[in-house]
CSV table of C-alpha atoms in Angstrom, one decimal:
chain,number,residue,atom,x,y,z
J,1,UNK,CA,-19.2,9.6,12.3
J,2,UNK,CA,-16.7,7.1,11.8
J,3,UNK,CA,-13.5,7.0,14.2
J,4,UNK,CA,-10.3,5.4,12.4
J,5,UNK,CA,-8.8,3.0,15.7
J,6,UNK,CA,-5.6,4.0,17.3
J,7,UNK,CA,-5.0,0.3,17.1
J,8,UNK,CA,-3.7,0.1,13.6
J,9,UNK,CA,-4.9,-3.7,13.2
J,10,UNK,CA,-6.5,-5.7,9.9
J,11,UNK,CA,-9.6,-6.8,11.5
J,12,UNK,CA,-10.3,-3.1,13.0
J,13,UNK,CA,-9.4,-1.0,9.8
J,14,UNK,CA,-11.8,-3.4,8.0
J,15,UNK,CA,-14.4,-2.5,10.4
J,16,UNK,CA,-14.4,0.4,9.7
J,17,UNK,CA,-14.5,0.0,5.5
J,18,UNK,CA,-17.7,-1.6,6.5
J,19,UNK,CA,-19.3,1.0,8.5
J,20,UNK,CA,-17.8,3.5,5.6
J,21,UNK,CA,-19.6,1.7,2.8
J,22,UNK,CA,-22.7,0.6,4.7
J,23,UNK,CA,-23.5,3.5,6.5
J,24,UNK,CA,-25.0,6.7,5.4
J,25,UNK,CA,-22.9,9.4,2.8
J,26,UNK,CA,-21.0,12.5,4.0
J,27,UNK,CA,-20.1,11.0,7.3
J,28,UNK,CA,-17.2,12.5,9.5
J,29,UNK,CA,-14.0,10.5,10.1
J,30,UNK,CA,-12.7,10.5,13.3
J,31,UNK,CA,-9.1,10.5,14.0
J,32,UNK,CA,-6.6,9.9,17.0
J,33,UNK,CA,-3.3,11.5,17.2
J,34,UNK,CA,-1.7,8.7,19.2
J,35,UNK,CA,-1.1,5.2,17.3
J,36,UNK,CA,-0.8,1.9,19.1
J,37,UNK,CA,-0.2,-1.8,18.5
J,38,UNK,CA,0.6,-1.6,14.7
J,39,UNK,CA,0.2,-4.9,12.7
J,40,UNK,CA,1.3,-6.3,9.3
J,41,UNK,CA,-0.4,-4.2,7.0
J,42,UNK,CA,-1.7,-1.5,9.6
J,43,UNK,CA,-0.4,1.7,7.8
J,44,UNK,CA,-1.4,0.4,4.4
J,45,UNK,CA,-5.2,-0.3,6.0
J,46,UNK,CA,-5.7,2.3,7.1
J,47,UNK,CA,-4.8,4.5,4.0
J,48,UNK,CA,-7.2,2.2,2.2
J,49,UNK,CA,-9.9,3.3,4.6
J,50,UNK,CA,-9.0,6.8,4.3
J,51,UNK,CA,-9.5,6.5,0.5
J,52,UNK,CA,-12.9,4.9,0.7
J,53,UNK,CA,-14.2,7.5,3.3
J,54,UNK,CA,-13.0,10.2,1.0
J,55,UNK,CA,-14.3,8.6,-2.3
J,56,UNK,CA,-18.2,8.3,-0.4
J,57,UNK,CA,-17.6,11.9,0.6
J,58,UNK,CA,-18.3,15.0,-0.7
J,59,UNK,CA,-18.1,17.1,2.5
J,60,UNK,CA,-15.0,15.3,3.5
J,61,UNK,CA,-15.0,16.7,7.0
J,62,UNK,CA,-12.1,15.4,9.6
J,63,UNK,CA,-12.5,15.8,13.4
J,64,UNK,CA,-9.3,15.3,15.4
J,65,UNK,CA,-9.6,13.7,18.8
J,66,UNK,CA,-8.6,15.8,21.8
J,67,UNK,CA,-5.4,15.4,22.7
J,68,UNK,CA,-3.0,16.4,25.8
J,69,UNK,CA,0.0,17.7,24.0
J,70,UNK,CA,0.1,21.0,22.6
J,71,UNK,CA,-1.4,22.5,19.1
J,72,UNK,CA,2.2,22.3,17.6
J,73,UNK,CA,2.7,18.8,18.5
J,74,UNK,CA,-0.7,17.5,17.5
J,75,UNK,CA,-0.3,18.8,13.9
J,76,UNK,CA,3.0,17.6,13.4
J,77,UNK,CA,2.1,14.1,14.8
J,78,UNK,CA,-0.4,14.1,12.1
J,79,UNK,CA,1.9,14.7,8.7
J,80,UNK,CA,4.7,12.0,10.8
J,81,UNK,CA,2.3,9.4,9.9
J,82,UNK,CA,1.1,8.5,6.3
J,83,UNK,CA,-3.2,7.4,6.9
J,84,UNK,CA,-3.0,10.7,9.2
J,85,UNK,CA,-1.3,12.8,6.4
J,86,UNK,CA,-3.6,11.0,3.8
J,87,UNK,CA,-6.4,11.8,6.3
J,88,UNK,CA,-5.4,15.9,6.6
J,89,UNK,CA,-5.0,16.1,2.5
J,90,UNK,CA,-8.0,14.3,1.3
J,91,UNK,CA,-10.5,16.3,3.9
J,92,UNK,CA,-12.2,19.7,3.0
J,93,UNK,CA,-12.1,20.5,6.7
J,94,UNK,CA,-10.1,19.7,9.8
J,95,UNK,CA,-11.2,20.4,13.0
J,96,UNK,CA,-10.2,19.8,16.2
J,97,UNK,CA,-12.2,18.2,18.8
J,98,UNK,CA,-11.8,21.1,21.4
J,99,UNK,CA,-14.3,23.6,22.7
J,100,UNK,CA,-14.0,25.9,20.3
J,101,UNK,CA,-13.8,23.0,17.2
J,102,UNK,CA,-10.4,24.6,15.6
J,103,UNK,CA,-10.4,24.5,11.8
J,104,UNK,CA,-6.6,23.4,11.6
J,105,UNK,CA,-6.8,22.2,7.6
J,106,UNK,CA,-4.5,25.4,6.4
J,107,UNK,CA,-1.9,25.1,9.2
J,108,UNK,CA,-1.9,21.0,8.4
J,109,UNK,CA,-1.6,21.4,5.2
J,110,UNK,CA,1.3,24.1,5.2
J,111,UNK,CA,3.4,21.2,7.0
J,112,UNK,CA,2.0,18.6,4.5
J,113,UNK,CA,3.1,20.8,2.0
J,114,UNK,CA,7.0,21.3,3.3
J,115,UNK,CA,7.2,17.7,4.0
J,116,UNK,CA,6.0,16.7,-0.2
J,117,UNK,CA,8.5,19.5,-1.0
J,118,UNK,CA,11.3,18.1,0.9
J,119,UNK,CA,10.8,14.2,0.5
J,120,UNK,CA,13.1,14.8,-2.5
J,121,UNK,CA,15.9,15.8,-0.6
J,122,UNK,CA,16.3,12.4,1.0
J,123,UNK,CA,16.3,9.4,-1.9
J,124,UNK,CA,14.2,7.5,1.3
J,125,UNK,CA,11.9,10.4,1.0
J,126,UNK,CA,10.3,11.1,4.4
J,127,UNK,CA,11.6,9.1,7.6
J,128,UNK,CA,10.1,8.6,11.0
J,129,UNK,CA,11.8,6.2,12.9
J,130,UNK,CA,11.5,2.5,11.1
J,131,UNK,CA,9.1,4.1,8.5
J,132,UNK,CA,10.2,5.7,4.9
J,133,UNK,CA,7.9,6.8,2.8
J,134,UNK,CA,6.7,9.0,0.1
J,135,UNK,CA,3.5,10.3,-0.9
J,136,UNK,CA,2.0,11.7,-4.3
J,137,UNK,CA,-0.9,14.1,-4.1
J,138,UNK,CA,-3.1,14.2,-6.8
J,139,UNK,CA,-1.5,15.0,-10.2
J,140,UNK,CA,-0.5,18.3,-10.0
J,141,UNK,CA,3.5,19.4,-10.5
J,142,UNK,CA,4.1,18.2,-7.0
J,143,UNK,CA,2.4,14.7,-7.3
J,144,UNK,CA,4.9,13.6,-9.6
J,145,UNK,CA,8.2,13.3,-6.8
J,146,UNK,CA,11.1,14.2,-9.2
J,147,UNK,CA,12.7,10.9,-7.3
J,148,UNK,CA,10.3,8.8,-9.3
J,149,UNK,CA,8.9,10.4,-12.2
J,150,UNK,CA,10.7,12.6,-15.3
J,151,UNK,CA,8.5,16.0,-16.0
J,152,UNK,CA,8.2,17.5,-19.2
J,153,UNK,CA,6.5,20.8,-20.1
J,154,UNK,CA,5.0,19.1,-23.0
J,155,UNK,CA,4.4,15.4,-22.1
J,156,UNK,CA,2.6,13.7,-19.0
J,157,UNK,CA,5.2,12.7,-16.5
J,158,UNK,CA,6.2,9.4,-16.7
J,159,UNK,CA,8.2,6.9,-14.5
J,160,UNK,CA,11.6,6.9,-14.1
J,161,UNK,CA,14.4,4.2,-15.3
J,162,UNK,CA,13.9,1.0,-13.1
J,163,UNK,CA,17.7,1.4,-12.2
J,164,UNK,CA,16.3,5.0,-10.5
J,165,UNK,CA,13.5,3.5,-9.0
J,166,UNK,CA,15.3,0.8,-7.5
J,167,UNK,CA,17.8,2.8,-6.4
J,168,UNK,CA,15.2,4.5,-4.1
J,169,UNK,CA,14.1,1.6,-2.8
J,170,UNK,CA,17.0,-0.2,-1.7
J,171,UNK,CA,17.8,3.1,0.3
J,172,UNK,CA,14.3,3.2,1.8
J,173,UNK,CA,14.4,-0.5,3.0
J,174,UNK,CA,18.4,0.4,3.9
J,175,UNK,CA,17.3,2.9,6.1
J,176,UNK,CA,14.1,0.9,7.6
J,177,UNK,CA,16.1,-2.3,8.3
J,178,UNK,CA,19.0,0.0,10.2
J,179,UNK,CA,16.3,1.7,12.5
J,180,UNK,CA,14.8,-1.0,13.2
J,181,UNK,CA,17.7,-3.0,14.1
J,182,UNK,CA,17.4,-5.7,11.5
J,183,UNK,CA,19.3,-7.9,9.3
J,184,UNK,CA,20.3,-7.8,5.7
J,185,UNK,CA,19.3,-8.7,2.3
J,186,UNK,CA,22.0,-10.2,0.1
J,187,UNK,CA,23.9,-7.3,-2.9
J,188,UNK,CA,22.0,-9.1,-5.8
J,189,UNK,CA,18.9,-9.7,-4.9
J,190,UNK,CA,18.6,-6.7,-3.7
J,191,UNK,CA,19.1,-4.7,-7.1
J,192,UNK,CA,18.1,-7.7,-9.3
J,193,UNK,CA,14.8,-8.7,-7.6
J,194,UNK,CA,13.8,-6.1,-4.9
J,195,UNK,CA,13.8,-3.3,-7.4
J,196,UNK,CA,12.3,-5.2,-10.3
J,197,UNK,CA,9.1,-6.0,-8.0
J,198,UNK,CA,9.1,-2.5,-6.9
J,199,UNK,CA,9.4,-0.9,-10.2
J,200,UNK,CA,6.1,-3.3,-11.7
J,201,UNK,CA,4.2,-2.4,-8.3
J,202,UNK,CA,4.8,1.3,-9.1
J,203,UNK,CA,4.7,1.2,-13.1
J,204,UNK,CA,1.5,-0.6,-12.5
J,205,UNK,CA,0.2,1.9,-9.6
J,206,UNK,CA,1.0,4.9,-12.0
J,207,UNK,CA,-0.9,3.1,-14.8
J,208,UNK,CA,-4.0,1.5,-13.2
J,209,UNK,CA,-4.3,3.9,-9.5
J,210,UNK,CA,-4.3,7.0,-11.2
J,211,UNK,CA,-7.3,7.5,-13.6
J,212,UNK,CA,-10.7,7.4,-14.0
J,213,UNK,CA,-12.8,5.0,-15.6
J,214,UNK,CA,-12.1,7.6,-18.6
J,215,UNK,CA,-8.0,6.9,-18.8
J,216,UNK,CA,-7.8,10.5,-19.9
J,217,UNK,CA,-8.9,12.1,-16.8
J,218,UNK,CA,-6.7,12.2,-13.8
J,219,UNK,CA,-8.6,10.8,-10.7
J,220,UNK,CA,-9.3,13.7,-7.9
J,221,UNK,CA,-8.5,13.7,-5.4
J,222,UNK,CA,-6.7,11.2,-5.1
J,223,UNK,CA,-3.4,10.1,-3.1
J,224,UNK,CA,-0.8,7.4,-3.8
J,225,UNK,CA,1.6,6.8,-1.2
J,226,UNK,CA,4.5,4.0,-0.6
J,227,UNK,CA,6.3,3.3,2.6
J,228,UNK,CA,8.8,0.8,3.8
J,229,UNK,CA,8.9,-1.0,7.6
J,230,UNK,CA,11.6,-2.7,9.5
J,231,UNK,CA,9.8,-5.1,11.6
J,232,UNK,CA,11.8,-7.0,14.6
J,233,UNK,CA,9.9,-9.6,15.8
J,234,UNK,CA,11.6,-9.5,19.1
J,235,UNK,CA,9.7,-6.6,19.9
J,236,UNK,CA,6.7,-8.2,21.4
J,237,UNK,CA,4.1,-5.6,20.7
J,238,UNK,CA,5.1,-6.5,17.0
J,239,UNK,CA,5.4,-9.9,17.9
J,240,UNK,CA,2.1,-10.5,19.4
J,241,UNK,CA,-0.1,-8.8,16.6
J,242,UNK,CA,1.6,-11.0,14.0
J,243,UNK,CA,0.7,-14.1,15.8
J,244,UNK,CA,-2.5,-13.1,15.6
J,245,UNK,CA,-2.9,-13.9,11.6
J,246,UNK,CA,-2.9,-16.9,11.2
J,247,UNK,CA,-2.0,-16.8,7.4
J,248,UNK,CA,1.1,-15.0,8.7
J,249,UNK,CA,1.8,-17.9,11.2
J,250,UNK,CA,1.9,-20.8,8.5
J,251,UNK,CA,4.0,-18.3,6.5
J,252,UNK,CA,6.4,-17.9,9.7
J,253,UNK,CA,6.6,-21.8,10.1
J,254,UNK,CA,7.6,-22.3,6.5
J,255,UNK,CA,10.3,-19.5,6.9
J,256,UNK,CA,12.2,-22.0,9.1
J,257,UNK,CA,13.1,-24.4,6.2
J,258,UNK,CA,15.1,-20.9,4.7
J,259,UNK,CA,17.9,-19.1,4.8
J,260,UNK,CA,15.8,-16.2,6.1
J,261,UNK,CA,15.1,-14.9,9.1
J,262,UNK,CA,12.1,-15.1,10.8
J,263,UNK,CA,12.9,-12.2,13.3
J,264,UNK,CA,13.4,-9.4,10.9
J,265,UNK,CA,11.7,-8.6,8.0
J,266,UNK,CA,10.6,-5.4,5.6
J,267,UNK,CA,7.3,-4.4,4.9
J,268,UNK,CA,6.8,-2.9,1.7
J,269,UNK,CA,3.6,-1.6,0.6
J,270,UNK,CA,2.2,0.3,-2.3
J,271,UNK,CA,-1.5,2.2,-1.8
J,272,UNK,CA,-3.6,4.0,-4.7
J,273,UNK,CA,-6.8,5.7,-4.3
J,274,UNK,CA,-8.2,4.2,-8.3
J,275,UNK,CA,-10.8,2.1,-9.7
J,276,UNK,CA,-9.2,-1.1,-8.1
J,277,UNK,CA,-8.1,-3.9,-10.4
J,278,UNK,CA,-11.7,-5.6,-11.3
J,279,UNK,CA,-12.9,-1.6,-11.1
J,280,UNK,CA,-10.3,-1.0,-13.8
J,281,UNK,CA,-10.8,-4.1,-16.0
J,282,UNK,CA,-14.5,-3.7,-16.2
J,283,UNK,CA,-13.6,0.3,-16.9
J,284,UNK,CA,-11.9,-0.5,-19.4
J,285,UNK,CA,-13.7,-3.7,-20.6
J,286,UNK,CA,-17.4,-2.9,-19.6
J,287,UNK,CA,-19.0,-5.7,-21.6
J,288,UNK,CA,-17.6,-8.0,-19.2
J,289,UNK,CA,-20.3,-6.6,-16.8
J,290,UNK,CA,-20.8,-4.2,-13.2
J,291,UNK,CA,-18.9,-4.7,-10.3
J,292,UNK,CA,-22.3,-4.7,-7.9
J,293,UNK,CA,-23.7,-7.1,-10.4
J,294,UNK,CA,-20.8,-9.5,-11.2
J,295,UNK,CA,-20.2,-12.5,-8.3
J,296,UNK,CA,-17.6,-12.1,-6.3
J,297,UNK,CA,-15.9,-15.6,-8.0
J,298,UNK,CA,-15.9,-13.8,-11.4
J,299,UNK,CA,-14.7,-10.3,-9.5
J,300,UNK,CA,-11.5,-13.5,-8.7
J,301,UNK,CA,-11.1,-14.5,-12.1
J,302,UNK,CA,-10.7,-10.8,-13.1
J,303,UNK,CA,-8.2,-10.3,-10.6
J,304,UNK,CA,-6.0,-13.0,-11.7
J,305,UNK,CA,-6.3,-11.8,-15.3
J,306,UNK,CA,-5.0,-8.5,-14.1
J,307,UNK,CA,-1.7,-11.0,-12.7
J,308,UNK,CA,-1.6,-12.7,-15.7
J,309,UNK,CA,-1.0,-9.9,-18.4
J,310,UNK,CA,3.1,-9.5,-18.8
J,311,UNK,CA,2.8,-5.8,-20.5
J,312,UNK,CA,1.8,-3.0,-17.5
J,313,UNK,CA,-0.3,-0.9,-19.8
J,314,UNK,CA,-1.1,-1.7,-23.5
J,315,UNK,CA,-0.8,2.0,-24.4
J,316,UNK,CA,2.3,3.4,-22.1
J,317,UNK,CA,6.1,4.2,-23.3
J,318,UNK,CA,6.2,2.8,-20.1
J,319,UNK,CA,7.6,-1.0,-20.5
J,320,UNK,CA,7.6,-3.6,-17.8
J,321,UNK,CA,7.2,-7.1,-17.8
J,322,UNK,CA,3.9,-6.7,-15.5
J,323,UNK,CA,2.6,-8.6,-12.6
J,324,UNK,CA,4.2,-11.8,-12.9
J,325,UNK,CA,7.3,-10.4,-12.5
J,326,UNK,CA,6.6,-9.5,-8.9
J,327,UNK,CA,5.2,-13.0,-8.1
J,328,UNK,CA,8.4,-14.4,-9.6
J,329,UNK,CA,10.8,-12.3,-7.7
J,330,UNK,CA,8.5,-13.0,-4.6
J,331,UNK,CA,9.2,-16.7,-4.7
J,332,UNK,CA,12.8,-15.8,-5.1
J,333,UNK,CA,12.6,-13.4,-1.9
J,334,UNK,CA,10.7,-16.0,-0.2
J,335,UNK,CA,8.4,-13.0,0.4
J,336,UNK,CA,4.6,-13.2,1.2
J,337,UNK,CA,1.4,-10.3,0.1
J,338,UNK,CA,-1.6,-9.2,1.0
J,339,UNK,CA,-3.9,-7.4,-1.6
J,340,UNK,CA,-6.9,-5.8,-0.9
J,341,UNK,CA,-8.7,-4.5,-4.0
J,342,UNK,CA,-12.4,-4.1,-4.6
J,343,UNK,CA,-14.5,-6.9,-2.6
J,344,UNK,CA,-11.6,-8.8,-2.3
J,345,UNK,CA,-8.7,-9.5,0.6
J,346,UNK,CA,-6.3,-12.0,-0.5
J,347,UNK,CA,-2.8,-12.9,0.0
J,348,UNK,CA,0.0,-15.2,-1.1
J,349,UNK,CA,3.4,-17.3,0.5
J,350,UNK,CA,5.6,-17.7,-1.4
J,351,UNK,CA,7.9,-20.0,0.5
J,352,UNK,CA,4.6,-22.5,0.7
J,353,UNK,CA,3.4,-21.8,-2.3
J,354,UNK,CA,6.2,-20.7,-4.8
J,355,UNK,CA,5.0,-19.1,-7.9
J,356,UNK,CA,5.8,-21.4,-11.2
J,357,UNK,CA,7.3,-20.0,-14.3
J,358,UNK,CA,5.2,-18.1,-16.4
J,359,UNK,CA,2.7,-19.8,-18.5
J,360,UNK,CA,2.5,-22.6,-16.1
J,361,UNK,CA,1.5,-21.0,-13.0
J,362,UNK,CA,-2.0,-20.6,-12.0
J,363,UNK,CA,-2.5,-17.6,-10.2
J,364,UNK,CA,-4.0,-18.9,-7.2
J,365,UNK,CA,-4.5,-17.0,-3.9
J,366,UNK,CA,-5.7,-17.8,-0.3
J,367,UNK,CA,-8.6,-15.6,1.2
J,368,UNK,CA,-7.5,-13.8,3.9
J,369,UNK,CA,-10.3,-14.6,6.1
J,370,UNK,CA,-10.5,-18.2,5.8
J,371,UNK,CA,-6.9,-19.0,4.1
J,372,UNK,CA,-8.5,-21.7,2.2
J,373,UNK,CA,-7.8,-21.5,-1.5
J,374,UNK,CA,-10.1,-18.7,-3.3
J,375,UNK,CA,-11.1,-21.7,-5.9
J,376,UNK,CA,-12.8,-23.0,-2.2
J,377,UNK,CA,-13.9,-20.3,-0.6
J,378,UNK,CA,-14.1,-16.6,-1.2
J,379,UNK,CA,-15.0,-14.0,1.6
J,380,UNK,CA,-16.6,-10.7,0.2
J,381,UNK,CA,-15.9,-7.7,1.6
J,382,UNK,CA,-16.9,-4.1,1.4
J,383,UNK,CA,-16.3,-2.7,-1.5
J,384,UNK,CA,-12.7,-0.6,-0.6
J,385,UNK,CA,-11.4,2.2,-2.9
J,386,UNK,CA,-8.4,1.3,-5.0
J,387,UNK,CA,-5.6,-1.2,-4.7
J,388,UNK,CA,-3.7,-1.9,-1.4
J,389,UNK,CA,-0.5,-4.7,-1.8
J,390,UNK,CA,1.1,-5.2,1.3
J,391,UNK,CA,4.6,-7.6,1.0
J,392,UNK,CA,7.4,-8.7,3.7
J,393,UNK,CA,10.5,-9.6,2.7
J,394,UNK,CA,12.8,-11.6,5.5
J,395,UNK,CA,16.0,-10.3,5.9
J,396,UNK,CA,19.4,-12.2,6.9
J,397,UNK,CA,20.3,-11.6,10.6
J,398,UNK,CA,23.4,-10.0,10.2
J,399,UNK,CA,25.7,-12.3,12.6
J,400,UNK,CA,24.9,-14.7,10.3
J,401,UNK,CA,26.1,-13.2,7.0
J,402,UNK,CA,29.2,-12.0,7.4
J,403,UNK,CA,30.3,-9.6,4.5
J,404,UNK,CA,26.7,-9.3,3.0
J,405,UNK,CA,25.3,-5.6,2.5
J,406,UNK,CA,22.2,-4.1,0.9
């Protein structure tokens, strides 16, 4: 058995991916109801890990810690947070950890159901506190949110407009950076940049997260999800799990040259239970090799292909100007990533290390481990399931922009 932490921190989560891929097949994941002490990139994590369990799993089995509240409340707490909900719809059983071992899956899923049917209703999907967020399940009718996709009875589904998609987005962070008390981001780069990042991440998600190494065939199952987070960094349980990272830190010193603040900021991430992007490339360009035979530098230099290509997907209706796009409006945000995909855990600052027009840049990252460049050092990992980009965006405190608005 494997126990997802109640402490929803990098170094923990990735523990656990370890134990996932190194120990033996069909093991049971362990899950808490309460969650504590949630760092930069927690949620997203832990979704990753999720995905992994479930990819190495065919009997998928879920045990649910005992808890002191009441049935009701445990099985709502569990769809009110998106690794849990991820958790409760990729397991085959879901039992609860009392005497009598409660199969709960049906009466989890019934509320996991309502909640995908009415995260529609709301263009910032479902909301819990600071946290917006949407999830797609699998690829049936109701894994293509009508928010973010246009359904046909004849065609696949397909993305919607980017002026849709960013719409939703600017209301998710809206409502993440009111809860959480923050500040906010100035009218155009809000709609400019914000939702042409957003709209490659998800283009590019719907493209390459989605299928199996045959592009015909849908992946299952199989969960992408997307959330937003208002951090304030005067909250000091925030505070102090953020000061752990120390690539986080050097990005937090650079902030203070800005505009920006370095109290308040949005989390955006994107998760997708696929291939991952040097699982995809070598799907789709196997005479480049095996991922377990290929060296971790040459699963880098894949990766930063993936970056470099401007056109999402070669074969889609679906037109965007890729990757680059994202790191350009990054710099502009003076935002910073994390990307876990494969063996790999990178990120990026953009305020230290601004991303050059296209053709000139070099696609460089820092390894999250020893944030040394990856062209010196590269840390392998365990092998996670799909693609897991983590970004925060610094907001402007309000009292110091009068007139500004999101």
């Amino acid at each position: 058995m494997v126990t997802l932490p109640a402490s929803l921190t990098i170094e923990k989560i990735e523990d656990v991916i370890s134990k996932i891929c190194e120990g033996k097949s069909n093991q049971e994941l362990a899950l808490s109801i309460s969650s504590k002490d949630l760092a930069f990139g927690g949620y997203a994590a832990a979704i990753q890990a999720v995905n992994t369990w479930a990819s190495f799993n065919d009997k998928r089995e879920l045990v649910i810690k005992a808890s002191t509240a009441d049935l009701d409340e445990q099985l709502e707490n569990i769809v009110k947070s998106p690794h849990k909900f991820t958790a409760a719809m990729m397991a085959k059983t879901a039992n609860l950890n009392i005497e009598s071992n409660l199969d709960v899956r049906k009466a989890v899923n019934s509320l996991a159901k309502a909640a995908i049917e009415h995260q529609p209703e709301h263009s910032y999907g479902q909301q819990h506190g600071r946290l917006c967020w949407y999830s797609f399940v699998d690829h049936s009718t109701k894994g293509f949110d009508r928010n973010f996709y246009l359904s046909s009875p004849t065609q696949h589904a397909t993305p919607q407009s980017l002026e849709q998609i960013t719409n939703i987005i600017s209301s998710m962070v809206r409502k993440s950076s009111i809860v959480a008390g923050g500040g906010v981001l100035p009218k155009a780069e809000s709609v400019s940049e914000l939702g042409r990042m957003f709209y490659e991440l998800f283009v590019n998600t719907h493209e390459h997260g989605s299928r199996d190494k045959n592009r015909n065939a849908w992946l299952k199952p199989a969960t992408r999800l997307i959330y937003t987070y208002g951090i304030n960094l005067t909250d000091d349980a925030v505070s102090n799990s953020i000061n752990k990272d120390e690539a986080l830190q050097g990005y937090l010193a650079a902030l203070k040259n800005t505009n920006r603040s370095t109290n308040r900021f949005i989390e955006i991430s994107i998760v997708d239970a696929g291939l991952g992007y040097c699982g995809r490339w070598l799907a789709d360009n196997p005479k480049d090799g095996i991922l377990d035979q290929i060296s971790i530098s040459e699963e880098y230099e894949i990766l930063k292909k993936c970056f470099k290509f401007r056109s999402t997907s070669s074969n889609s209706l679906v037109k965007g100007n890729g990757l680059p796009a994202v790191m350009a409006n990054l710099t502009h945000l003076n935002g910073f990533m994390r990307i876990r995909s494969n063996r790999l855990a990178l990120y990026r600052d953009f305020v230290g290390q601004p991303f050059i027009e296209q053709g000139s840049d070099t696609y460089e990252f820092m390894d999250w481990d020893s944030q040394k460049y990856c062209t010196e050092h590269i840390t392998q990992k365990a092998n996670a399931k799909g693609v897991s980009i983590t970004i925060l965006i610094p907001l402007i405190d309000k009292n110091e922009v009068a007139g500004s608005s999101l």
